């Protein structure tokens, strides 16, 4: 890893033996001796018909997922990178994602509307995906920079303190999506990812807003991507178990948020069962996915006892090899003026208390915070 004056911490983070151990596959992809998961999925043949019932396709997915996980540990000397005439595991994932889009259950809001028919759910995202910007990001966690970040317009959350509210919230009801962002099909998205790769991105970082409403476009774009680069999911992580079934095998690195109790999730983001759902999904990627995870914990003012401590306790117990970014950059934005307890900047004494508590629990946070 070369030294970069913009982010010297990136160089030093990789000197940490624990970071190297916990992110060994990601580092292997960067160094070119490991293959990103989507390339393996693309080369795993899979028999199915597009008009098979959803139930049948989900059954095939379960079987193929087992086969995929056996292939992961194989040593590859060569992988066919052209588009094969035969159907692959990736084609199966794309087909199922498109069926979910027609009765949308991508996130736990489960709007169950047919986005293909022009109907819109809570997120107001149609069947098409919209990208507001894409660039080499030097502001992400040390081990991720430079990150090839793709910002999708729109979000399935309604956080009252959103710091990206221009792309997640305020466009709603004011302008058409196409006036504020660029519509992308899977080939366009793949072109963006390949361009970022050529510019030396270490990963392709799907974010927003949130990438969840765009799962179908992202999976389909992987059919057109060819580079051996880490695929990174950067999200509120409020996706359904079925959506996670589509991603758990093919995502190399996970960057989920985890910031609330159930009660505070409802109050500030308008979502039910926040803690239960995010913790369920975290256990899944930890035990069945790559397990290479940085959890972003944004410390909210006055929320140590109800949110920060229970979250850190869960992490130390259930997903202990995850690395945690203890985020001190909270600032009152958007509609936080309506909530006096969070209508203030984060407080350095509270941040220190959280860091001390993470140390007590044995959580690794320093190299990425
Ligand atoms: S992704 Fe959007 S339409 Fe689909 S369930 Fe979530 S909020 Fe509803």
CSV table of C-alpha atoms and ligand atoms in Angstrom, one decimal:
chain,number,residue,atom,x,y,z
A,1,UNK,CA,0.0,0.0,0.0
A,2,UNK,CA,1.6,3.3,-1.1
A,3,UNK,CA,1.8,6.4,1.2
A,4,UNK,CA,-0.8,9.0,0.3
A,5,UNK,CA,-0.3,12.6,1.7
A,6,UNK,CA,-4.1,13.2,1.6
A,7,UNK,CA,-4.7,10.2,3.9
A,8,UNK,CA,-1.5,9.1,5.7
A,9,UNK,CA,-3.7,7.1,8.2
A,10,UNK,CA,-4.6,4.8,5.2
A,11,UNK,CA,-1.0,3.7,5.0
A,12,UNK,CA,-0.6,3.2,8.8
A,13,UNK,CA,-4.0,1.3,9.2
A,14,UNK,CA,-2.6,-1.4,6.9
A,15,UNK,CA,0.4,-1.8,9.2
A,16,UNK,CA,-2.0,-3.0,12.0
A,17,UNK,CA,-1.8,-6.8,12.1
A,18,UNK,CA,-5.3,-7.1,13.3
A,19,UNK,CA,-6.6,-5.0,10.4
A,20,UNK,CA,-4.6,-7.2,8.0
A,21,UNK,CA,-6.1,-10.4,9.6
A,22,UNK,CA,-9.7,-9.2,9.7
A,23,UNK,CA,-9.7,-7.8,6.1
A,24,UNK,CA,-7.4,-10.4,4.6
A,25,UNK,CA,-9.7,-11.2,1.6
A,26,UNK,CA,-10.3,-7.6,0.8
A,27,UNK,CA,-6.5,-6.9,0.9
A,28,UNK,CA,-6.0,-10.0,-1.2
A,29,UNK,CA,-8.3,-8.6,-3.9
A,30,UNK,CA,-6.4,-5.3,-3.8
A,31,UNK,CA,-3.1,-7.1,-4.1
A,32,UNK,CA,-4.5,-9.3,-6.9
A,33,UNK,CA,-4.2,-12.8,-5.3
A,34,UNK,CA,-7.9,-13.1,-4.4
A,35,UNK,CA,-10.9,-12.9,-6.7
A,36,UNK,CA,-13.8,-10.7,-6.0
A,37,UNK,CA,-16.9,-12.7,-5.2
A,38,UNK,CA,-19.0,-11.5,-8.2
A,39,UNK,CA,-16.5,-12.9,-10.7
A,40,UNK,CA,-16.9,-16.3,-9.1
A,41,UNK,CA,-20.7,-16.0,-9.2
A,42,UNK,CA,-20.5,-15.1,-12.8
A,43,UNK,CA,-18.6,-18.3,-13.6
A,44,UNK,CA,-20.9,-20.6,-11.6
A,45,UNK,CA,-23.3,-22.2,-14.1
A,46,UNK,CA,-26.9,-22.3,-13.0
A,47,UNK,CA,-29.9,-24.0,-14.6
A,48,UNK,CA,-33.3,-22.2,-14.4
A,49,UNK,CA,-35.9,-20.6,-16.6
A,50,UNK,CA,-36.9,-17.0,-16.3
A,51,UNK,CA,-40.6,-18.0,-16.0
A,52,UNK,CA,-40.0,-20.5,-13.2
A,53,UNK,CA,-42.1,-19.6,-10.1
A,54,UNK,CA,-40.5,-17.4,-7.5
A,55,UNK,CA,-40.7,-20.2,-5.0
A,56,UNK,CA,-38.7,-22.5,-7.4
A,57,UNK,CA,-36.1,-19.8,-8.1
A,58,UNK,CA,-35.6,-19.2,-4.3
A,59,UNK,CA,-35.1,-22.9,-3.8
A,60,UNK,CA,-32.4,-23.0,-6.6
A,61,UNK,CA,-30.8,-20.0,-4.9
A,62,UNK,CA,-30.4,-21.8,-1.6
A,63,UNK,CA,-28.7,-24.8,-3.3
A,64,UNK,CA,-26.5,-22.7,-5.5
A,65,UNK,CA,-25.4,-20.6,-2.6
A,66,UNK,CA,-24.0,-23.7,-0.9
A,67,UNK,CA,-22.1,-24.6,-4.1
A,68,UNK,CA,-20.8,-21.0,-4.4
A,69,UNK,CA,-19.4,-21.1,-0.9
A,70,UNK,CA,-17.5,-24.3,-1.6
A,71,UNK,CA,-16.0,-22.6,-4.7
A,72,UNK,CA,-14.9,-19.6,-2.7
A,73,UNK,CA,-12.0,-21.5,-1.2
A,74,UNK,CA,-10.7,-22.9,-4.4
A,75,UNK,CA,-7.5,-21.6,-5.9
A,76,UNK,CA,-8.2,-20.0,-9.3
A,77,UNK,CA,-5.5,-19.7,-11.9
A,78,UNK,CA,-7.9,-18.5,-14.6
A,79,UNK,CA,-11.5,-17.3,-14.8
A,80,UNK,CA,-13.6,-16.9,-17.9
A,81,UNK,CA,-14.4,-13.2,-18.0
A,82,UNK,CA,-16.4,-12.9,-21.1
A,83,UNK,CA,-20.2,-13.0,-21.0
A,84,UNK,CA,-21.0,-16.7,-21.1
A,85,UNK,CA,-23.9,-18.1,-23.2
A,86,UNK,CA,-24.9,-20.3,-20.3
A,87,UNK,CA,-26.9,-18.9,-17.3
A,88,UNK,CA,-24.9,-18.2,-14.2
A,89,UNK,CA,-25.5,-17.8,-10.4
A,90,UNK,CA,-25.4,-14.0,-11.1
A,91,UNK,CA,-28.2,-14.4,-13.7
A,92,UNK,CA,-30.3,-16.2,-11.1
A,93,UNK,CA,-29.8,-13.4,-8.6
A,94,UNK,CA,-30.7,-10.8,-11.2
A,95,UNK,CA,-33.9,-12.7,-12.2
A,96,UNK,CA,-35.0,-13.0,-8.6
A,97,UNK,CA,-34.2,-9.3,-7.9
A,98,UNK,CA,-36.4,-8.3,-10.8
A,99,UNK,CA,-39.3,-10.4,-9.5
A,100,UNK,CA,-39.0,-8.7,-6.0
A,101,UNK,CA,-39.1,-5.3,-7.8
A,102,UNK,CA,-42.6,-6.2,-9.1
A,103,UNK,CA,-43.9,-6.6,-5.5
A,104,UNK,CA,-41.2,-4.5,-3.8
A,105,UNK,CA,-39.8,-6.1,-0.7
A,106,UNK,CA,-36.2,-4.8,-1.0
A,107,UNK,CA,-36.4,-3.1,2.4
A,108,UNK,CA,-38.3,-3.9,5.5
A,109,UNK,CA,-40.9,-1.2,4.7
A,110,UNK,CA,-42.2,-3.9,2.3
A,111,UNK,CA,-44.3,-1.5,0.2
A,112,UNK,CA,-45.3,-4.5,-2.0
A,113,UNK,CA,-46.0,-2.3,-5.1
A,114,UNK,CA,-45.0,-3.1,-8.7
A,115,UNK,CA,-42.3,-0.6,-9.4
A,116,UNK,CA,-42.0,-2.0,-13.0
A,117,UNK,CA,-45.6,-0.7,-13.5
A,118,UNK,CA,-44.6,2.8,-12.5
A,119,UNK,CA,-45.9,2.5,-8.9
A,120,UNK,CA,-43.8,4.1,-6.2
A,121,UNK,CA,-43.4,3.1,-2.5
A,122,UNK,CA,-42.0,5.1,0.4
A,123,UNK,CA,-38.7,5.7,-1.2
A,124,UNK,CA,-40.4,7.1,-4.4
A,125,UNK,CA,-37.7,5.4,-6.6
A,126,UNK,CA,-39.2,4.0,-9.8
A,127,UNK,CA,-37.9,0.9,-11.5
A,128,UNK,CA,-35.0,2.9,-12.9
A,129,UNK,CA,-32.1,3.9,-10.8
A,130,UNK,CA,-30.6,7.4,-10.6
A,131,UNK,CA,-27.1,8.3,-9.7
A,132,UNK,CA,-26.4,11.8,-8.3
A,133,UNK,CA,-22.6,11.6,-8.4
A,134,UNK,CA,-19.7,9.1,-8.6
A,135,UNK,CA,-16.1,9.9,-7.8
A,136,UNK,CA,-12.9,8.8,-6.0
A,137,UNK,CA,-13.7,9.5,-2.3
A,138,UNK,CA,-10.9,10.2,0.0
A,139,UNK,CA,-13.1,10.9,3.0
A,140,UNK,CA,-14.1,7.2,3.7
A,141,UNK,CA,-12.5,5.0,6.4
A,142,UNK,CA,-8.7,4.7,6.2
A,143,UNK,CA,-8.6,1.2,4.7
A,144,UNK,CA,-11.1,2.1,2.0
A,145,UNK,CA,-9.5,5.1,0.4
A,146,UNK,CA,-9.5,6.0,-2.4
A,147,UNK,CA,-13.0,4.6,-2.7
A,148,UNK,CA,-14.9,4.5,-6.0
A,149,UNK,CA,-18.1,5.9,-4.5
A,150,UNK,CA,-21.4,5.8,-6.4
A,151,UNK,CA,-24.2,7.9,-4.8
A,152,UNK,CA,-27.7,6.8,-5.6
A,153,UNK,CA,-30.5,9.4,-5.4
A,154,UNK,CA,-33.2,8.6,-2.9
A,155,UNK,CA,-33.6,6.7,0.3
A,156,UNK,CA,-35.9,4.3,2.1
A,157,UNK,CA,-35.3,6.2,5.4
A,158,UNK,CA,-36.5,9.6,6.5
A,159,UNK,CA,-33.8,10.6,9.0
A,160,UNK,CA,-34.6,14.0,10.6
A,161,UNK,CA,-30.9,14.8,10.8
A,162,UNK,CA,-29.8,13.5,7.4
A,163,UNK,CA,-26.5,15.0,6.3
A,164,UNK,CA,-27.1,14.0,2.7
A,165,UNK,CA,-30.7,15.3,2.6
A,166,UNK,CA,-30.2,16.9,-0.8
A,167,UNK,CA,-29.9,13.5,-2.4
A,168,UNK,CA,-32.0,11.5,0.0
A,169,UNK,CA,-35.0,13.7,0.9
A,170,UNK,CA,-35.5,17.2,-0.4
A,171,UNK,CA,-35.9,16.4,-4.0
A,172,UNK,CA,-39.1,14.5,-3.1
A,173,UNK,CA,-42.2,16.3,-4.4
A,174,UNK,CA,-40.2,19.2,-5.8
A,175,UNK,CA,-38.5,18.1,-8.9
A,176,UNK,CA,-38.5,15.1,-11.2
A,177,UNK,CA,-35.7,12.6,-10.4
A,178,UNK,CA,-34.2,13.2,-13.9
A,179,UNK,CA,-33.7,16.9,-13.1
A,180,UNK,CA,-31.5,16.2,-10.1
A,181,UNK,CA,-29.7,12.9,-11.0
A,182,UNK,CA,-28.7,10.8,-14.0
A,183,UNK,CA,-30.8,7.8,-14.9
A,184,UNK,CA,-28.6,4.7,-15.2
A,185,UNK,CA,-29.2,1.3,-16.7
A,186,UNK,CA,-27.0,-1.7,-15.6
A,187,UNK,CA,-24.6,-1.1,-18.5
A,188,UNK,CA,-24.2,2.6,-17.5
A,189,UNK,CA,-23.6,1.7,-13.9
A,190,UNK,CA,-21.0,-0.9,-14.9
A,191,UNK,CA,-19.3,1.8,-17.1
A,192,UNK,CA,-19.1,4.1,-14.1
A,193,UNK,CA,-17.7,1.3,-11.9
A,194,UNK,CA,-15.1,0.4,-14.5
A,195,UNK,CA,-14.0,4.0,-14.9
A,196,UNK,CA,-13.5,4.4,-11.1
A,197,UNK,CA,-11.5,1.2,-11.2
A,198,UNK,CA,-9.2,2.6,-13.9
A,199,UNK,CA,-8.8,5.7,-11.7
A,200,UNK,CA,-7.3,3.3,-9.0
A,201,UNK,CA,-10.3,3.0,-6.7
A,202,UNK,CA,-9.7,0.2,-4.1
A,203,UNK,CA,-13.4,-0.7,-4.1
A,204,UNK,CA,-16.8,0.1,-5.7
A,205,UNK,CA,-18.8,1.7,-3.0
A,206,UNK,CA,-22.6,1.7,-3.4
A,207,UNK,CA,-24.2,4.4,-1.3
A,208,UNK,CA,-26.8,7.1,-1.4
A,209,UNK,CA,-29.3,8.0,-0.1
A,210,UNK,CA,-29.2,4.3,0.0
A,211,UNK,CA,-28.4,1.5,-2.5
A,212,UNK,CA,-31.2,-0.8,-1.2
A,213,UNK,CA,-34.0,0.4,-3.6
A,214,UNK,CA,-31.4,-0.2,-6.5
A,215,UNK,CA,-30.5,-3.8,-5.7
A,216,UNK,CA,-31.8,-5.0,-9.1
A,217,UNK,CA,-29.7,-2.5,-11.1
A,218,UNK,CA,-26.6,-3.1,-9.1
A,219,UNK,CA,-26.8,-6.9,-9.4
A,220,UNK,CA,-27.5,-6.6,-13.2
A,221,UNK,CA,-24.5,-4.2,-13.6
A,222,UNK,CA,-22.1,-6.9,-12.3
A,223,UNK,CA,-22.8,-8.9,-15.4
A,224,UNK,CA,-21.1,-6.1,-17.4
A,225,UNK,CA,-18.3,-5.4,-14.9
A,226,UNK,CA,-15.1,-7.3,-15.5
A,227,UNK,CA,-12.5,-5.9,-13.1
A,228,UNK,CA,-11.2,-7.8,-10.1
A,229,UNK,CA,-12.3,-5.2,-7.6
A,230,UNK,CA,-13.9,-5.3,-4.2
A,231,UNK,CA,-17.7,-4.7,-4.2
A,232,UNK,CA,-18.7,-2.8,-1.1
A,233,UNK,CA,-22.2,-2.3,0.3
A,234,UNK,CA,-22.6,1.0,2.2
A,235,UNK,CA,-26.1,1.2,3.6
A,236,UNK,CA,-28.6,1.8,6.4
A,237,UNK,CA,-28.9,-2.0,6.3
A,238,UNK,CA,-32.6,-2.1,6.7
A,239,UNK,CA,-33.0,-4.7,3.9
A,240,UNK,CA,-35.2,-7.8,4.1
A,241,UNK,CA,-33.8,-11.3,4.6
A,242,UNK,CA,-34.8,-12.1,1.0
A,243,UNK,CA,-32.8,-9.1,-0.3
A,244,UNK,CA,-29.9,-10.1,1.8
A,245,UNK,CA,-30.1,-13.6,0.2
A,246,UNK,CA,-29.3,-11.9,-3.1
A,247,UNK,CA,-26.3,-10.0,-1.8
A,248,UNK,CA,-24.7,-12.1,1.0
A,249,UNK,CA,-22.6,-14.2,-1.4
A,250,UNK,CA,-21.5,-11.5,-3.9
A,251,UNK,CA,-20.6,-8.6,-1.7
A,252,UNK,CA,-16.9,-8.5,-0.6
A,253,UNK,CA,-17.0,-5.8,2.0
A,254,UNK,CA,-19.8,-4.4,4.2
A,255,UNK,CA,-20.2,-0.9,5.6
A,256,UNK,CA,-23.5,-0.8,7.5
A,257,UNK,CA,-24.7,1.9,9.7
A,258,UNK,CA,-25.9,1.0,13.2
A,259,UNK,CA,-26.9,3.9,15.3
A,260,UNK,CA,-30.3,3.5,17.2
A,261,UNK,CA,-32.4,1.5,19.5
A,262,UNK,CA,-35.8,0.4,18.1
A,263,UNK,CA,-37.5,3.4,19.8
A,264,UNK,CA,-35.0,6.0,18.5
A,265,UNK,CA,-35.1,4.5,15.0
A,266,UNK,CA,-38.9,5.1,14.9
A,267,UNK,CA,-38.6,8.6,16.3
A,268,UNK,CA,-35.8,9.9,14.1
A,269,UNK,CA,-35.9,7.8,10.9
A,270,UNK,CA,-39.6,6.6,10.9
A,271,UNK,CA,-38.7,2.9,10.7
A,272,UNK,CA,-40.0,0.0,12.9
A,273,UNK,CA,-37.8,-2.5,14.7
A,274,UNK,CA,-34.6,-0.8,13.6
A,275,UNK,CA,-32.3,-2.5,16.1
A,276,UNK,CA,-33.8,-5.9,15.6
A,277,UNK,CA,-33.5,-5.8,11.9
A,278,UNK,CA,-30.0,-4.3,11.6
A,279,UNK,CA,-28.7,-6.7,14.3
A,280,UNK,CA,-30.3,-9.7,12.5
A,281,UNK,CA,-28.7,-8.6,9.2
A,282,UNK,CA,-25.3,-8.1,10.8
A,283,UNK,CA,-25.3,-11.6,12.2
A,284,UNK,CA,-26.0,-12.9,8.8
A,285,UNK,CA,-23.2,-11.2,7.0
A,286,UNK,CA,-20.8,-12.0,9.8
A,287,UNK,CA,-21.6,-15.7,9.9
A,288,UNK,CA,-22.6,-16.4,6.3
A,289,UNK,CA,-21.1,-13.6,4.2
A,290,UNK,CA,-17.6,-12.4,3.9
A,291,UNK,CA,-17.5,-11.2,7.5
A,292,UNK,CA,-15.3,-8.3,6.5
A,293,UNK,CA,-17.2,-5.4,8.1
A,294,UNK,CA,-16.8,-1.9,9.3
A,295,UNK,CA,-19.8,-0.8,11.3
A,296,UNK,CA,-20.5,2.9,11.3
A,297,UNK,CA,-21.8,4.0,14.7
A,298,UNK,CA,-22.8,7.7,14.5
A,299,UNK,CA,-22.8,9.0,18.1
A,300,UNK,CA,-26.0,11.1,18.6
A,301,UNK,CA,-25.9,13.7,21.4
A,302,UNK,CA,-27.7,12.5,24.5
A,303,UNK,CA,-28.0,8.9,23.3
A,304,UNK,CA,-25.3,7.0,25.1
A,305,UNK,CA,-27.5,4.8,27.3
A,306,UNK,CA,-30.4,4.1,25.0
A,307,UNK,CA,-28.4,3.6,21.7
A,308,UNK,CA,-24.5,3.7,21.8
A,309,UNK,CA,-23.9,1.3,24.7
A,310,UNK,CA,-26.4,-1.4,23.7
A,311,UNK,CA,-25.1,-1.3,20.2
A,312,UNK,CA,-21.5,-1.7,21.2
A,313,UNK,CA,-22.5,-4.5,23.6
A,314,UNK,CA,-24.2,-6.3,20.8
A,315,UNK,CA,-21.2,-5.9,18.5
A,316,UNK,CA,-18.7,-7.3,21.1
A,317,UNK,CA,-20.9,-10.3,21.8
A,318,UNK,CA,-22.4,-11.3,18.4
A,319,UNK,CA,-20.1,-9.9,15.7
A,320,UNK,CA,-16.8,-9.4,17.6
A,321,UNK,CA,-14.4,-9.3,14.7
A,322,UNK,CA,-16.2,-6.4,13.0
A,323,UNK,CA,-14.3,-3.2,13.2
A,324,UNK,CA,-16.2,-0.1,14.3
A,325,UNK,CA,-16.0,3.5,13.1
A,326,UNK,CA,-17.1,5.6,16.1
A,327,UNK,CA,-18.3,8.6,14.3
A,328,UNK,CA,-18.0,11.9,16.0
A,329,UNK,CA,-19.1,14.1,13.1
A,330,UNK,CA,-22.8,14.5,14.0
A,331,UNK,CA,-24.1,17.9,13.3
A,332,UNK,CA,-27.7,19.2,13.4
A,333,UNK,CA,-29.1,19.2,9.9
A,334,UNK,CA,-32.3,19.1,8.0
A,335,UNK,CA,-35.2,18.8,10.5
A,336,UNK,CA,-33.2,18.2,13.7
A,337,UNK,CA,-34.3,21.6,14.9
A,338,UNK,CA,-37.6,20.0,15.9
A,339,UNK,CA,-35.8,17.7,18.4
A,340,UNK,CA,-33.9,19.8,21.0
A,341,UNK,CA,-32.0,16.8,22.4
A,342,UNK,CA,-30.2,16.3,19.0
A,343,UNK,CA,-30.3,19.8,17.8
A,344,UNK,CA,-26.7,20.3,18.9
A,345,UNK,CA,-23.2,19.2,17.8
A,346,UNK,CA,-21.8,16.0,19.2
A,347,UNK,CA,-20.0,16.5,22.5
A,348,UNK,CA,-16.4,15.5,22.9
A,349,UNK,CA,-17.0,14.2,26.5
A,350,UNK,CA,-19.7,11.8,25.2
A,351,UNK,CA,-17.5,10.7,22.3
A,352,UNK,CA,-14.6,9.9,24.7
A,353,UNK,CA,-17.0,7.9,27.0
A,354,UNK,CA,-18.1,5.8,24.0
A,355,UNK,CA,-14.5,5.2,23.0
A,356,UNK,CA,-13.6,4.1,26.5
A,357,UNK,CA,-16.6,1.8,26.6
A,358,UNK,CA,-15.5,0.3,23.3
A,359,UNK,CA,-12.1,-0.3,24.7
A,360,UNK,CA,-13.6,-2.0,27.8
A,361,UNK,CA,-15.5,-4.3,25.5
A,362,UNK,CA,-12.4,-5.1,23.4
A,363,UNK,CA,-13.8,-3.6,20.2
A,364,UNK,CA,-11.3,-2.5,17.5
A,365,UNK,CA,-12.2,1.0,16.4
A,366,UNK,CA,-9.1,3.2,16.4
A,367,UNK,CA,-7.6,2.4,12.9
A,368,UNK,CA,-10.9,3.4,11.1
A,369,UNK,CA,-12.4,6.1,13.4
B,1,LIG,S1,-37.2,-0.1,-1.6
B,1,LIG,FE1,-38.7,1.6,-1.6
B,1,LIG,S2,-40.5,0.7,-2.6
B,1,LIG,FE2,-39.2,-1.0,-2.0
B,1,LIG,S3,-39.9,-1.7,0.0
B,1,LIG,FE3,-38.3,-0.2,0.4
B,1,LIG,S4,-39.3,1.9,0.5
B,1,LIG,FE4,-40.7,0.4,-0.4
